[in-house]
């Protein structure tokens, strides 16, 4: 079964750090670009960051640039999001999602999503 | 950044109705558009990509059309399981990848 499972969310104080992980299974992880998408409580979807299959191309939303770092370990079939200098506005469910096209560095739609992990930034 | 605007933001409909949701891009995006369905407490589900291509396993009552700046998602015969929030997303130009604000389909 194709699956993504996020972990690492929790409650953190403003200015703190958190590292999210996403474990992939059921597909050839190193063939696909991967992404993080977040959703603040009661709000819409917001793209956060993307990384190509070999980590050659990395993109960030302006709202997280310089504070968040996306990475992946293809040997471990895992995607990560290191989040530093967290703010209240980073409070959201964070989803990892697979790009729907393999074997390309282009970004596209997201066909496989994890269940999400909640990050709450509050004092 | 390309801005995606959906309308309406919400609608009420009955089972069996035909429902149309619109998504407008602030600049031309060719056919690089996807549609998602999200139910409360769940992850989004890809319905349509490339503006009109049906994702595997998605019922044929869902269809997408459009190119350039104007797109539509149509549900031909609304079923009870279709009550959800729908989002469009462009992947023509990035960063950033951008989503529409969502359209909530509620029971009349």
Short mmCIF file of C-alpha atoms in Angstrom, two decimals, chain B residues 49-94:
data_model
loop_
_atom_site.label_atom_id
_atom_site.label_comp_id
_atom_site.label_asym_id
_atom_site.label_seq_id
_atom_site.Cartn_x
_atom_site.Cartn_y
_atom_site.Cartn_z
CA UNK B 49 -5.04 17.05 -12.80
CA UNK B 50 -4.07 18.78 -16.02
CA UNK B 51 -7.41 20.63 -15.75
CA UNK B 52 -9.49 17.73 -17.06
CA UNK B 53 -7.73 14.41 -16.42
CA UNK B 54 -9.53 12.23 -13.90
CA UNK B 55 -7.29 10.73 -11.24
CA UNK B 56 -7.43 6.95 -11.04
CA UNK B 57 -10.27 5.72 -8.85
CA UNK B 58 -12.24 8.98 -8.92
CA UNK B 59 -15.90 8.57 -9.97
CA UNK B 60 -16.79 9.74 -13.45
CA UNK B 61 -19.42 12.16 -12.09
CA UNK B 62 -16.45 14.49 -11.42
CA UNK B 63 -15.15 16.40 -14.42
CA UNK B 64 -12.90 19.37 -15.01
CA UNK B 65 -12.60 21.83 -17.84
CA UNK B 66 -10.89 25.04 -18.85
CA UNK B 67 -7.51 26.39 -19.80
CA UNK B 68 -5.68 29.67 -19.53
CA UNK B 69 -7.27 31.53 -16.64
CA UNK B 70 -10.75 30.04 -16.18
CA UNK B 71 -11.51 26.55 -14.94
CA UNK B 72 -14.49 24.61 -13.66
CA UNK B 73 -15.05 21.52 -11.59
CA UNK B 74 -18.42 19.88 -12.19
CA UNK B 75 -20.11 17.19 -10.16
CA UNK B 76 -22.80 15.85 -12.45
CA UNK B 77 -25.02 14.16 -9.87
CA UNK B 78 -24.14 15.06 -6.30
CA UNK B 79 -23.89 12.13 -3.93
CA UNK B 80 -23.95 12.22 -0.11
CA UNK B 81 -20.24 11.44 0.04
CA UNK B 82 -19.45 14.50 -2.11
CA UNK B 83 -20.28 17.01 0.61
CA UNK B 84 -16.82 18.41 1.30
CA UNK B 85 -14.53 21.34 0.57
CA UNK B 86 -12.93 21.58 -2.87
CA UNK B 87 -9.68 23.32 -3.73
CA UNK B 88 -7.98 24.18 -6.99
CA UNK B 89 -4.19 24.42 -7.31
CA UNK B 90 -1.94 25.73 -10.05
CA UNK B 91 1.42 24.19 -10.88
CA UNK B 92 2.31 26.27 -13.92
CA UNK B 93 4.60 28.73 -12.18
CA UNK B 94 6.46 28.31 -8.92
#
